[in-house]
Coordinates of C-alpha atoms and ligand atoms in Angstrom, one line a residue:
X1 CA 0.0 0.0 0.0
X2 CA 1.2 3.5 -1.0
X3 CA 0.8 5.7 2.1
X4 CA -0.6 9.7 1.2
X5 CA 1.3 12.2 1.9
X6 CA -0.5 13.9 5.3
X7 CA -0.8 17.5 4.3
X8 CA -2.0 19.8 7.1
X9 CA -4.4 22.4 5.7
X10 CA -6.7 24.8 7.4
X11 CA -10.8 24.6 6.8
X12 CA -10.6 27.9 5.1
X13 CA -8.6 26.6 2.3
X14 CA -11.3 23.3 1.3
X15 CA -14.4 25.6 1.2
X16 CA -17.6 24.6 1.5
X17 CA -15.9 21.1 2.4
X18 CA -15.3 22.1 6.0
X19 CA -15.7 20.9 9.5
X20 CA -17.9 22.9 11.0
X21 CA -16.6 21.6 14.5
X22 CA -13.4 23.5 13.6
X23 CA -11.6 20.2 13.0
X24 CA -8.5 19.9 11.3
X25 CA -8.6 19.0 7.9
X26 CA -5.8 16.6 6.8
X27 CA -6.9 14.9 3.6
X28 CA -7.7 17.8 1.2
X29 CA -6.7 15.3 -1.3
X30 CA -10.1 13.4 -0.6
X31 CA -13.5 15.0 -0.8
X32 CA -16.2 12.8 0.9
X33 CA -20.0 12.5 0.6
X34 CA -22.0 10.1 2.6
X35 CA -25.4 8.8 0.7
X36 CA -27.9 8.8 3.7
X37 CA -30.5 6.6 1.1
X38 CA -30.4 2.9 3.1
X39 CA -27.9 4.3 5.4
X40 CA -30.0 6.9 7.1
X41 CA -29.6 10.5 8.2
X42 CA -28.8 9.8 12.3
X43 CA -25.8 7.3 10.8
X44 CA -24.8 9.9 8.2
X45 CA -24.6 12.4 10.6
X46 CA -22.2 10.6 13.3
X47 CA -20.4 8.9 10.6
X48 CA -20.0 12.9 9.1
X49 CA -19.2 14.0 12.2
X50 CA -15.9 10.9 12.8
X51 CA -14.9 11.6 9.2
X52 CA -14.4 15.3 10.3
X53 CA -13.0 14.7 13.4
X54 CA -10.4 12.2 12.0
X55 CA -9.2 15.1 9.3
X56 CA -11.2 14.4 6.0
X57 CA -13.4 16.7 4.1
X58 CA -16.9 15.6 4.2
X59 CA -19.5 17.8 2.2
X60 CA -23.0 17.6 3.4
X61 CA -24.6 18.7 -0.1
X62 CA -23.3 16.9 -2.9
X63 CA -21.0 18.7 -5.2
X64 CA -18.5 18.5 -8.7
X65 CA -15.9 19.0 -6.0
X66 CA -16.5 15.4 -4.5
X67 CA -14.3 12.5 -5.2
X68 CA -15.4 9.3 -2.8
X69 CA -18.9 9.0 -2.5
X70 CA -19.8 6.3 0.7
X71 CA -22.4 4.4 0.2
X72 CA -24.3 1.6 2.6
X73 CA -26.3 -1.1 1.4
X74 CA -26.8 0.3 -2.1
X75 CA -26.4 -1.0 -5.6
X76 CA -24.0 0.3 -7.9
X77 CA -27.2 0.9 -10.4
X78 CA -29.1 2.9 -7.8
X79 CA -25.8 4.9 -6.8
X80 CA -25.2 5.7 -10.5
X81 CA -28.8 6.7 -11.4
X82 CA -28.8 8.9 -8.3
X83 CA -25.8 10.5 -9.5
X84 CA -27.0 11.3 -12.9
X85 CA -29.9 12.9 -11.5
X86 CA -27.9 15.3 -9.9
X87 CA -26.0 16.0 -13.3
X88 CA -23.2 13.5 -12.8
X89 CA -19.7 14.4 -12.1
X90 CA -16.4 15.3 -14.0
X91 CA -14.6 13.4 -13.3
X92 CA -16.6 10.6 -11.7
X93 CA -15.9 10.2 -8.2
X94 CA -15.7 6.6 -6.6
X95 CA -18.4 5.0 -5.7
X96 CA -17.2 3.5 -3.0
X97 CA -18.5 0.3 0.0
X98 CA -18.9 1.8 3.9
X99 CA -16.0 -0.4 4.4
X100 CA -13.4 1.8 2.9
X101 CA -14.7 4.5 4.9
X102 CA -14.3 2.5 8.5
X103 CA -11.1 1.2 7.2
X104 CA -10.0 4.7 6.9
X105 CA -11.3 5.8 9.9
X106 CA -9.4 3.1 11.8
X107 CA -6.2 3.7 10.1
X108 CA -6.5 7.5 10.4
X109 CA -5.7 7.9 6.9
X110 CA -7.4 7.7 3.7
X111 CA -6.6 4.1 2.4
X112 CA -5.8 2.9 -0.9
X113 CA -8.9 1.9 -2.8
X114 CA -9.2 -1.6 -3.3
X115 CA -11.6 -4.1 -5.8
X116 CA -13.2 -5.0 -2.4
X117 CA -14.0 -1.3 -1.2
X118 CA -15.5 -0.5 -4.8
X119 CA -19.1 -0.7 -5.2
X120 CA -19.6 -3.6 -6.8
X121 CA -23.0 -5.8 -7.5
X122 CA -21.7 -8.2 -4.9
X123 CA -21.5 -5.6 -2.4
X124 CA -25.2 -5.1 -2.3
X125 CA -26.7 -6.1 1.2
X126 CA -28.4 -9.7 0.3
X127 CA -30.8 -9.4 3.2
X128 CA -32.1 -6.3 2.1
X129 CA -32.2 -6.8 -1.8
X130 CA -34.6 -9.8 -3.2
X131 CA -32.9 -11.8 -5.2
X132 CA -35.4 -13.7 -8.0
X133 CA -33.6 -17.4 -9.4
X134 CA -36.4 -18.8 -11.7
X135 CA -36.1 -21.9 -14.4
X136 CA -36.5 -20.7 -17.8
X137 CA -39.2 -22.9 -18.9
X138 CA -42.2 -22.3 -17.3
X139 CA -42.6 -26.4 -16.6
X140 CA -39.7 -26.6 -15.1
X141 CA -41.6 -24.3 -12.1
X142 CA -44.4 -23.9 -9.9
X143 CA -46.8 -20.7 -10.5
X144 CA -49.8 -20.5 -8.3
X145 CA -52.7 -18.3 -8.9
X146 CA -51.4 -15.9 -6.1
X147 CA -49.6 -13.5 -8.4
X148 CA -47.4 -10.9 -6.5
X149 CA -47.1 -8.9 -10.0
X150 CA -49.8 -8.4 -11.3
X151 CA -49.5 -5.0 -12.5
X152 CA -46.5 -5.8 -14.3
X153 CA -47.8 -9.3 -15.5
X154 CA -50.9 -7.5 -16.8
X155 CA -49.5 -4.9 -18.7
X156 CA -47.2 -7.5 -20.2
X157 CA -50.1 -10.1 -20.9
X158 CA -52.0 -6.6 -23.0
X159 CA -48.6 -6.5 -24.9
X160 CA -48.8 -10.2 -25.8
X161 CA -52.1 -10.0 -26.7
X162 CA -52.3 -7.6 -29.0
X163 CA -48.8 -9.1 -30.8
X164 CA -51.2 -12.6 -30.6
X165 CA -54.2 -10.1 -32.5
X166 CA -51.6 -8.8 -35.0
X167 CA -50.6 -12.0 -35.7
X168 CA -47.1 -11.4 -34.8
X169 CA -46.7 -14.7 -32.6
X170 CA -43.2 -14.4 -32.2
X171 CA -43.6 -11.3 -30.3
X172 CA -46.9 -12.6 -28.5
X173 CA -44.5 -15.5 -26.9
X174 CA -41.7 -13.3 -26.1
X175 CA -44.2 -10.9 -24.2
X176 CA -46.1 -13.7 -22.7
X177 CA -42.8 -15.9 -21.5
X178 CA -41.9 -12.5 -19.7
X179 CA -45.2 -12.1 -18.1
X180 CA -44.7 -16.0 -17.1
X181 CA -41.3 -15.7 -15.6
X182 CA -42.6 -12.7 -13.2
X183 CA -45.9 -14.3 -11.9
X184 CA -43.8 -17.1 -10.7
X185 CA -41.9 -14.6 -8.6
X186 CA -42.6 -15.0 -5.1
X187 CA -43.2 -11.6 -4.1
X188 CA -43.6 -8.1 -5.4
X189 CA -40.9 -6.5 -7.9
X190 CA -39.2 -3.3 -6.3
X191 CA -36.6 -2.2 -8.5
X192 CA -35.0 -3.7 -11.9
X193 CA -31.8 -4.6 -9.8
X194 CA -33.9 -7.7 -8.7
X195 CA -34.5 -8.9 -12.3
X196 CA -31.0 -9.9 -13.1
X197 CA -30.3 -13.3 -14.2
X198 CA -34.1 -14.2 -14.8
X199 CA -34.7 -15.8 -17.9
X200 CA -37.5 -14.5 -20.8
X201 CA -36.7 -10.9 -19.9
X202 CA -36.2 -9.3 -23.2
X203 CA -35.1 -6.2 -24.0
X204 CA -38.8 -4.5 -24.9
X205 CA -40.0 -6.4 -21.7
X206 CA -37.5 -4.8 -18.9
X207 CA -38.0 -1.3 -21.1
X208 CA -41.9 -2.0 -20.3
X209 CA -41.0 -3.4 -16.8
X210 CA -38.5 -0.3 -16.1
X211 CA -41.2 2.2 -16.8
X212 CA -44.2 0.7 -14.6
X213 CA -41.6 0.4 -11.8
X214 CA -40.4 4.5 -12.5
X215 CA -43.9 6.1 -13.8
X216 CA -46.7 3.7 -12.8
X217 CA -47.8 2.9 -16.3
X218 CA -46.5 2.4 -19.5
X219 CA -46.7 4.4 -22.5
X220 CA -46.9 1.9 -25.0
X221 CA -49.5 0.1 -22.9
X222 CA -51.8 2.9 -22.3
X223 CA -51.6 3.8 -26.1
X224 CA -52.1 0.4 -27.1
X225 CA -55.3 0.4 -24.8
X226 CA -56.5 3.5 -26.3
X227 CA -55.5 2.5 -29.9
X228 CA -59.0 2.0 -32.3
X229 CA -57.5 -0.8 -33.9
X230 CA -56.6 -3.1 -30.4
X231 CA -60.0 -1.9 -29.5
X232 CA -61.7 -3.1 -32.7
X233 CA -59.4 -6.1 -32.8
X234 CA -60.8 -7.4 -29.2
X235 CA -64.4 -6.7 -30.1
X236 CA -64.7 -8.5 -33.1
X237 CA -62.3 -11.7 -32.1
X238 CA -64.6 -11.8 -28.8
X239 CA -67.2 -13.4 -31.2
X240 CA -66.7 -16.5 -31.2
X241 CA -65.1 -18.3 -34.2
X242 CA -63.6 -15.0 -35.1
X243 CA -59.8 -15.2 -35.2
X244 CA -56.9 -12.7 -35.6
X245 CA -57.4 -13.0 -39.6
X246 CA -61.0 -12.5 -39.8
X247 CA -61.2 -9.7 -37.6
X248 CA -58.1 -7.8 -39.3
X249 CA -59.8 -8.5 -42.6
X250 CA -63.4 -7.0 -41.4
X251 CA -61.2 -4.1 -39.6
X252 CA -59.5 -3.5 -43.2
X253 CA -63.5 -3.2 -44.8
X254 CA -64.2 -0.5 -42.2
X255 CA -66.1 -2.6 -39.5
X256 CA -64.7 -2.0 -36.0
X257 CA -67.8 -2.6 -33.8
X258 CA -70.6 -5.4 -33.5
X259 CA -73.1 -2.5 -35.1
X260 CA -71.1 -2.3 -38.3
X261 CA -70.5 -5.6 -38.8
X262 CA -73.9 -6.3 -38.5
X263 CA -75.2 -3.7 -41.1
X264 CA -72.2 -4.8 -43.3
X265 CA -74.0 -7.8 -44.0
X266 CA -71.0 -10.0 -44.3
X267 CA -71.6 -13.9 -44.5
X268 CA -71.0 -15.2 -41.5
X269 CA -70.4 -19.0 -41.2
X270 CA -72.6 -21.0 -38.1
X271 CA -70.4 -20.5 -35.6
X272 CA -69.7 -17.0 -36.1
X273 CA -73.6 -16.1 -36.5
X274 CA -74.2 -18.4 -33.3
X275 CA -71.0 -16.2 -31.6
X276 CA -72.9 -12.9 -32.6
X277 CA -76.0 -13.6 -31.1
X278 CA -74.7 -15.0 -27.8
X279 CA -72.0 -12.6 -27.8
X280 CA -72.7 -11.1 -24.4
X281 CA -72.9 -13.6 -22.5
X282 CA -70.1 -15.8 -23.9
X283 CA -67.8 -12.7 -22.8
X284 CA -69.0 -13.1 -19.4
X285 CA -66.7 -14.6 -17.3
X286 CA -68.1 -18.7 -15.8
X287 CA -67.9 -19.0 -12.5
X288 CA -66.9 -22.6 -11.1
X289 CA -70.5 -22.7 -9.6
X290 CA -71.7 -22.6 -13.1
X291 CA -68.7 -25.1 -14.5
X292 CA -69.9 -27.6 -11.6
X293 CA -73.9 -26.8 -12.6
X294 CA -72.5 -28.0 -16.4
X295 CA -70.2 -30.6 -15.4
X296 CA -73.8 -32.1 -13.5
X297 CA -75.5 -32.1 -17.1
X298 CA -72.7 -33.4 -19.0
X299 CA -71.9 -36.2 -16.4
X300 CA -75.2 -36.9 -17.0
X301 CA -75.6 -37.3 -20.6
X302 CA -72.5 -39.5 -20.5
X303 CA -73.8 -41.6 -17.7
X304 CA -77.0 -42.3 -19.7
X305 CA -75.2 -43.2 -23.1
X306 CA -72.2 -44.9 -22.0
X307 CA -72.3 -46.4 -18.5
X308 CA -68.9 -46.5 -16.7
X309 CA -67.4 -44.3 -19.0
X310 CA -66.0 -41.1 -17.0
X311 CA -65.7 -37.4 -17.1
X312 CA -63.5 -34.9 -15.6
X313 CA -63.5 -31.5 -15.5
X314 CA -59.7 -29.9 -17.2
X315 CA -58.8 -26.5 -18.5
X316 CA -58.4 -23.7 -15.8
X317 CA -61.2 -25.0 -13.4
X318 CA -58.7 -27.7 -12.8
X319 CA -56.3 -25.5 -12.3
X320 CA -58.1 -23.5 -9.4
X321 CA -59.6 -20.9 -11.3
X322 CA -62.6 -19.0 -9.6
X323 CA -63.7 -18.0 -13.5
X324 CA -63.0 -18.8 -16.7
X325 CA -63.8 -18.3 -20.4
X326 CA -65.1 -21.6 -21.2
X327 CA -65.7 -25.1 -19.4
X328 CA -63.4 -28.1 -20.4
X329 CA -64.3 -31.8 -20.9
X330 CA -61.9 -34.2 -20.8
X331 CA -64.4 -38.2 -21.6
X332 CA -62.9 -42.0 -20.8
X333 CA -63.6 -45.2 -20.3
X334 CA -61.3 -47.3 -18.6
X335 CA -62.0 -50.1 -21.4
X336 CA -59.7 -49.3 -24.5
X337 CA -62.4 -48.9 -27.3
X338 CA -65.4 -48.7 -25.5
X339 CA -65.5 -44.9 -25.8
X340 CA -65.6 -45.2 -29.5
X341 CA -68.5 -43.6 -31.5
X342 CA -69.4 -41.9 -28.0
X343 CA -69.0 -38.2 -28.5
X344 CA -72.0 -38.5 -31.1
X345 CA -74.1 -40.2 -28.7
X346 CA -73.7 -37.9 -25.9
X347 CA -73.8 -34.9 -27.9
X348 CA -77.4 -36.3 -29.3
X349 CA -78.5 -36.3 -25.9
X350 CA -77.4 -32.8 -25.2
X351 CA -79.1 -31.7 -27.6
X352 CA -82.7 -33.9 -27.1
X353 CA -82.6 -32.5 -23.7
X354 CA -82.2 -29.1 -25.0
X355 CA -78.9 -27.9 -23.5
X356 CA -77.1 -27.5 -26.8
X357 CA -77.2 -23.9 -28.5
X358 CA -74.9 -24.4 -30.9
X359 CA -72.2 -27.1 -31.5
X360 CA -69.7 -28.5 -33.7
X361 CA -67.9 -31.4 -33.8
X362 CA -64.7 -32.6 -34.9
X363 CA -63.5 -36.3 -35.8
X364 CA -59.9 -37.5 -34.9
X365 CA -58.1 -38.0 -37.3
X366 CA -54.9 -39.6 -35.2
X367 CA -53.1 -43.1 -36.1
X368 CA -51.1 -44.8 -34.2
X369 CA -48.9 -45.8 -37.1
X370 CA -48.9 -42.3 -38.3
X371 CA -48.4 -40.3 -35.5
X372 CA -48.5 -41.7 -31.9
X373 CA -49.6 -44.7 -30.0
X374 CA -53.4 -46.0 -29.7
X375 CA -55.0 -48.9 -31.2
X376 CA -55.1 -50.3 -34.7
X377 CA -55.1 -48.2 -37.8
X378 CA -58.7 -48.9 -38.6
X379 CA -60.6 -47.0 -35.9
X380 CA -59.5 -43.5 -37.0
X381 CA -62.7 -41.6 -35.1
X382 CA -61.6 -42.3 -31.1
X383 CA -60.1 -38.8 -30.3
X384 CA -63.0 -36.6 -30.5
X385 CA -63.9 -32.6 -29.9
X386 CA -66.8 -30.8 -29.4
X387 CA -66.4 -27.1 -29.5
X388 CA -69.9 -25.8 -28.6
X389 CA -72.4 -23.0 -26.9
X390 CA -74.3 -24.9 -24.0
X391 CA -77.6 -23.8 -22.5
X392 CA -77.2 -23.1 -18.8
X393 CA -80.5 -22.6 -17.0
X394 CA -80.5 -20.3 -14.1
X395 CA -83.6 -21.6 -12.3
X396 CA -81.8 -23.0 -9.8
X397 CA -79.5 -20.1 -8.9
X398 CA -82.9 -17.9 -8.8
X399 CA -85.3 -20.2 -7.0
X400 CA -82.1 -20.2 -4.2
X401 CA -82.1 -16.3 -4.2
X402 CA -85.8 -15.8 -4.2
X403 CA -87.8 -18.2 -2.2
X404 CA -90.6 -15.7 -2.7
X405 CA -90.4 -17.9 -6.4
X406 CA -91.3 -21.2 -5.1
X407 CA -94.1 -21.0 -2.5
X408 CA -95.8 -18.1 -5.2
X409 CA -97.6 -14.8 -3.8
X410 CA -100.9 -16.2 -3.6
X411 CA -101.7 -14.6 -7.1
X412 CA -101.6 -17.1 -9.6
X413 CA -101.6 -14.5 -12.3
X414 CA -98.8 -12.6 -11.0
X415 CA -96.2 -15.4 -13.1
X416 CA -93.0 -13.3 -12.9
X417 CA -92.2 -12.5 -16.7
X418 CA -88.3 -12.8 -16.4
X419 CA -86.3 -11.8 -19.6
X420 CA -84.1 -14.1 -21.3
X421 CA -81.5 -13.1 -19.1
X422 CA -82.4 -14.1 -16.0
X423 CA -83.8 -17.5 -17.1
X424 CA -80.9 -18.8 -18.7
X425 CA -77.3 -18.0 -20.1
X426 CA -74.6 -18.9 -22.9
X427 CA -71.2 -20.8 -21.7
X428 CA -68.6 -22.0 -24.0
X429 CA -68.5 -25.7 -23.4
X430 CA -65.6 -28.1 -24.9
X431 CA -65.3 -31.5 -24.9
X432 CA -63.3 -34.2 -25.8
X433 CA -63.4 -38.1 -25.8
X434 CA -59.9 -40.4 -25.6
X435 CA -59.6 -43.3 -25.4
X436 CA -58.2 -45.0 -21.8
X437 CA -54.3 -45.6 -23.6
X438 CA -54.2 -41.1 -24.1
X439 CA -55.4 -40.2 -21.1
X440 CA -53.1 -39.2 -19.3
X441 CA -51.4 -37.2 -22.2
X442 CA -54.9 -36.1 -23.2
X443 CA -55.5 -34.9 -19.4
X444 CA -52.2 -33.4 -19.5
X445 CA -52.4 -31.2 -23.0
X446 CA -56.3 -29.9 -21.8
X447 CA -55.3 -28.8 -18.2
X448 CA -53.4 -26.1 -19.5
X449 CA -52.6 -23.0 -19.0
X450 CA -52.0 -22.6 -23.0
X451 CA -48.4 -21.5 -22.4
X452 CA -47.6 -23.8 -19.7
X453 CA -48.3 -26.5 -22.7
X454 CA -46.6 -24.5 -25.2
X455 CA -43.2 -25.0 -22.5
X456 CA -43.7 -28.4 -22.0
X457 CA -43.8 -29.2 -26.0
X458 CA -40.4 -26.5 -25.9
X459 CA -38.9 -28.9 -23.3
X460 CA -39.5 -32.5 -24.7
X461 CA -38.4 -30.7 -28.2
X462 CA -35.1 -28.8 -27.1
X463 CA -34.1 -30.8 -24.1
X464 CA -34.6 -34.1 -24.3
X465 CA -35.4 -35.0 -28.0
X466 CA -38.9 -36.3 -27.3
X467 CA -42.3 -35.2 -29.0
X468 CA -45.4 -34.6 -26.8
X469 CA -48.6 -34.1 -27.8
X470 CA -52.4 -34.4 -26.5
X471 CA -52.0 -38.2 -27.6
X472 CA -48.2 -39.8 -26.9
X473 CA -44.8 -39.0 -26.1
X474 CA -42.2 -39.9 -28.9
X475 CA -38.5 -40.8 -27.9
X476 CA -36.4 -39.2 -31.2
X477 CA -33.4 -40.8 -29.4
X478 CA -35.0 -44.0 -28.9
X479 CA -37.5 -44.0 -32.0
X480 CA -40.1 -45.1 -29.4
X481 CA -43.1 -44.1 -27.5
X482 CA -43.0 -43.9 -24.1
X483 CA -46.4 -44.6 -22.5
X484 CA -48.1 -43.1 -19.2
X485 CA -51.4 -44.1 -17.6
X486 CA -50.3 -40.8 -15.0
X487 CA -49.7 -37.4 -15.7
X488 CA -46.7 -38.3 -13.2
X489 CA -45.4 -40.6 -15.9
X490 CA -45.3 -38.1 -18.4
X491 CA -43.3 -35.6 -16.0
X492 CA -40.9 -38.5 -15.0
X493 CA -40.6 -39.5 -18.4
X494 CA -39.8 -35.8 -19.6
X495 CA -37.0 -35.4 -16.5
X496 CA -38.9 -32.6 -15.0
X497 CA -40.0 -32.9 -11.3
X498 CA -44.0 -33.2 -11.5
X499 CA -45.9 -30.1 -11.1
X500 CA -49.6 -30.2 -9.9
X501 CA -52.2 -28.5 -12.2
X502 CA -52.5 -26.0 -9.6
X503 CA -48.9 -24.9 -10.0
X504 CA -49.2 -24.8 -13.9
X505 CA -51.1 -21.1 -14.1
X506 CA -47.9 -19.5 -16.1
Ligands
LIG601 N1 -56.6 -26.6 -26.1 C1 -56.2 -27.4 -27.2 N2 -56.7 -27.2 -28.4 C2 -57.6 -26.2 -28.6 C3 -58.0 -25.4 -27.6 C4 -57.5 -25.6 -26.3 O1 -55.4 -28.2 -27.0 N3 -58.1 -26.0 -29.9 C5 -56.0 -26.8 -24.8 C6 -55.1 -25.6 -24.4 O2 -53.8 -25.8 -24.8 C7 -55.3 -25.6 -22.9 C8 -56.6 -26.2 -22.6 O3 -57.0 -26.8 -23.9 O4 -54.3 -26.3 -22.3 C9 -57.6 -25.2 -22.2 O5 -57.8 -24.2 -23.1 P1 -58.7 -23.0 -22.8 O6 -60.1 -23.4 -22.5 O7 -58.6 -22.1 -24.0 O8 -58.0 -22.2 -21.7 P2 -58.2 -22.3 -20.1 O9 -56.8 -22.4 -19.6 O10 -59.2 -23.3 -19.7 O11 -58.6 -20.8 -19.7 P3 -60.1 -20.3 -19.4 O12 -60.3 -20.6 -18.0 O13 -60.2 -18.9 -19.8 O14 -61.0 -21.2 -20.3
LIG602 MN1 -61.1 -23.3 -20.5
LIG603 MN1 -61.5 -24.5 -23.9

C-alpha cells in the first residue's frame, strides 16, 4: 500500500468542504459525501461527524468537487442513477463500499482503494435486496394463482395479446414468457436490480418493466389500450369463431364494432352467426359454480349413453380458477375402445334435452402408425372434440335467491315474466373423448394454462429430444413411445419434477 502524503491544511482553504466543529482538515486530497439513502440520516450524521473529526473533508450537499462518495447497502445501479440525476460528475468520483470509509477511519488515513472497497453488485446487502432465481421454462416451475405482480404481469399479458391479435406470434410469446417468468416470482418487484439473471426478460420487456416500476404505467401500454385498432381487434375476435385474420380483414372493410358488422351484412359461417347472437354472454366470465352446474349435465348425458365411462373437469377450473372463459371436458372409459363412437351419442342427448345452443364437432383424425400410440389403424374416429355454446338454465340459482319464487304470492296470475336473461345463459363448453391408452397425455395437453403446454412441447423438443402431444410421447433418441397411464409418468418420463395443475397457471 502507497501511504498519502499527510498535508496539514486549514478549513478555510477546502471551502464549503469544511468541519464545521473546527476540526482539522488533513486529507484535502479526498472529498467525501456520505449517501444517507439505506444508510439513514442519524448514521450519516455521526459517521460525518468521525470523518471530520479524523481530518477528512466531508461535504453535506453533494457537489463536482466530490471525489469518494460512501455508500451503505446500495447498488452500484441505484448509486449511479442517483448520481445522474444530480447531473453527474467530472470526473466521476468513486463510488465506493462503507467499508473503505471505517477502514480509513481506523487507520486514520485515507486508504488505498481496493476491488473489495469498490461498489460492486456483490457488495449489495443480500438481506435487504430480493434476489429472484427462476427456471427458464415455465414447466420446469411452480406458478400458483397468487400473483405478486400483477400490475407488471398484466400490462405485459396486453402486450402479448395484442402481438397474438396482429398475428405477430413471435412477439406474443416473447411478451407472454416475460409475463410468465414474473408471476412465478414470489413476491412483489421493487426495482430492476432484482430482475437480473431471470430468464425471458427481453429487451422490450424490462423497457416496459422499467417504466411501470419508475412512472406507474406504460406508455406503450396505455396507447395500445386507447388504440381504435386493439379496441376493434378485441371486439370483433370476442365473437366466437372469429380469429386474428378475420377480424383484421373485417377491420381493413371498415367494420370495427358489432353495429357495423352487422349492417355490413357479411356472411358469417354458423359458428360466427351463433357467436354474434350470444356474444354477451359468452364474454362473461363462468364461475366454477356454473362449471360444476355443467359438469352435473354433462356427467349426466354421459352416464345415460355410456355407463362407466368417466368425465373430468380440465382447462383452468382444474387448475383453481374461480372464473373462466369456457368449461373443459376431458371423456374416458377405462376399457380401450369402449368410448368409440361416444362423442356422437352424448352430444345427441345434449341436444334432445335441450342444452345445446350451438355445436360442432370434430373427428380425430390420429393413427397410431402415423403419429402416436393407440389402437389399430382402422378405428380413425376415437379422439374426438366438441367445440360448442351450451344452455345453462339459471332456475336453480334464482329459485335459491328468491324463495318468494317457489311457495308463489298467492296470485296465480302474478307469473314473474323474467327476460331471457335471467332465465338462462350462454357458456362456451368443450369437450373431448380419448380413449383409456391417451389419457393421461390427453389430461395433461387440456389442463393447460396454454403457455404452460406451449413450455412443455419446448422442453420434450429442445431438451430431451422427445415429442409430446395431447395423444403420446415420442423418444427421437429411442425412435419409441413412451407410454403413461399418469400425468406423473409423463413428468418422470420428460426429467422434470411433476408439477400439480394447480402450480401450472404460467
Ligand atoms: N386446447 C387445445 N386445443 C384447442 C383449444 C385448447 O389443446 N383447440 C387446450 C389448451 O392448450 C389448454 C386447454 O385446452 O391447455 C384449455 O384451453 P382454454 O379453455 O382455451 O383455456 P383455459 O386455460 O381453460 O382458460 P379459461 O379458464 O379462460 O377457459
Ligand atoms: Mn377453458
Ligand atoms: Mn377451452
Amino acid at each position: 500500500m502507497v501511504p498519502l502524503k499527510r498535508r496539514k491544511v486549514v478549513a478555510s482553504q477546502t471551502g464549503n468542504t469544511g468541519t464545521e466543529g473546527g476540526d482539522e482538515v488533513k486529507f484535502p486530497q479526498v472529498v467525501l459525501f456520505l449517501l444517507e439513502r439505506k444508510m439513514g440520516a442519524s448514521r450519516r450524521a455521526f459517521l460525518s461527524q468521525l470523518g471530520r473529526k479524523k481530518g477528512f473533508p466531508v461535504q453535506e450537499l453533494f457537489s463536482q468537487t466530490v471525489t469518494h462518495v460512501i455508500c451503505e447497502n446500495n447498488s452500484v445501479e441505484e448509486v449511479k442513477t442517483w448520481l445522474e440525476s444530480r447531473g453527474g460528475s467530472r470526473p466521476a468520483p468513486h463510488l465506493l463500499d462503507i467499508s473503505w470509509f471505517t477502514e480509513s477511519m481506523r487507520a486514520g488515513e485515507p486508504l488505498e482503494i481496493l476491488d473489495r472497497h469498490k461498489l460492486q453488485e456483490q457488495q449489495r446487502d443480500e438481506s435487504e435486496v430480493v434476489f429472484f432465481s427462476v427456471p427458464s421454462y415455465a414447466c420446469q416451475r411452480r406458478t400458483s394463482l397468487e400473483n405478486h405482480n400483477a400490475p407488471l404481469t398484466e400490462a405485459l399479458s396486453l402486450l402479448a395479446e395484442n402481438a397474438e391479435l396482429s398475428e405477430d406470434d413471435g412477439r406474443g410469446v416473447a411478451f407472454g414468457r416475460a409475463a410468465a417468468v414474473l408471476k412465478a416470482l414470489p413476491s412483489l418487484v421493487t426495482s430492476m436490480s432484482q430482475l437480473r439473471g431471470l430468464p425471458c426478460l427481453g429487451e422490450h420487456s424490462l423497457k416496459v418493466i422499467k417504466e411501470i416500476l419508475e412512472n406507474g404505467t406504460s406508455s406503450e401500454v396505455e396507447s395500445t389500450k386507447k388504440s381504435e385498432r386493439y379496441q376493434a381487434l378485441k371486439v370483433l375476435t370476442g365473437i366466437f369463431g372469429v380469429g386474428a385474420k378475420t377480424a383484421e380483414r373485417w377491420i381493413r372493410g371498415g367494420i370495427r364494432s358489432l353495429h357495423q358488422l352487422r349492417q355490413a351484412g357479411r356472411t358469417l359461417n354458423r359458428a360466427q352467426q351463433a357467436g354474434l347472437e350470444h356474444y354477451d354472454d359468452i364474454n362473461q366470465p363462468v364461475t366454477k359454480a356454473e362449471a360444476e352446474l355443467i359438469m352435473e349435465t354433462v356427467e349426466k348425458a354421459v352416464a345415460s349413453v355410456l355407463p362407466g365411462a368417466q368425465t373430468v373437469l380440465t382447462g383452468g377450473f382444474r387448475r383453481g380458477k374461480l372464473t373462466g372463459h369456457d368449461v373443459d371436458f376431458l371423456i374416458t372409459h377405462p376399457e380401450e375402445g369402449r368410448e368409440v363412437g361416444l362423442m356422437p351419442k352424448v352430444v345427441s342427448w345434449l341436444q334432445s334435452e335441450g342444452f345445446l345452443l350451438y355445436q360442432k364437432t370434430t373427428r380425430n383424425s390420429y393413427l397410431e402408425s402415423k403419429d402416436g400410440p393407440g389402437r389399430p389403424a382402422s378405428s380413425m374416429d376415437r379422439f374426438e372434440r366438441c367445440f360448442s355454446i351450451f344452455k345453462l338454465s339459471k332456475e336453480e340459482e334464482t329459485r335459491t335467491e328468491d324463495p318468494q319464487e317457489e311457495t308463489g304470492n298467492g296470485d296465480p296470475n302474478s307469473t314473474k315474466v323474467m327476460d331471457k336473461q335471467s332465465q338462462w345463459r350462454a357458456v362456451r363448453v368443450d369437450l373431448v373423448v380419448s380413449p383409456i391408452s391417451q389419457f393421461a397425455f390427453a389430461l395433461l395437453g387440456w389442463t393447460g394454462s396454454k403457455l404452460f403446454e406451449r413450455e412443455l412441447r419446448r422442453w420434450a423438443g429442445h431438451e430431451r429430444s422427445m415429442s409430446l402431444s395431447s395423444h403420446a410421447l415420442f423418444d427421437n433418441t429411442q425412435s419409441k413411445y413412451l407410454r403413461a397411464s399418469s400425468e406423473e409418468e409423463i413428468f418422470a418420463h420428460l426429467g422434470l419434477e411433476y408439477i400439480p395443475p394447480s402450480q401450472r397457471n404460467a
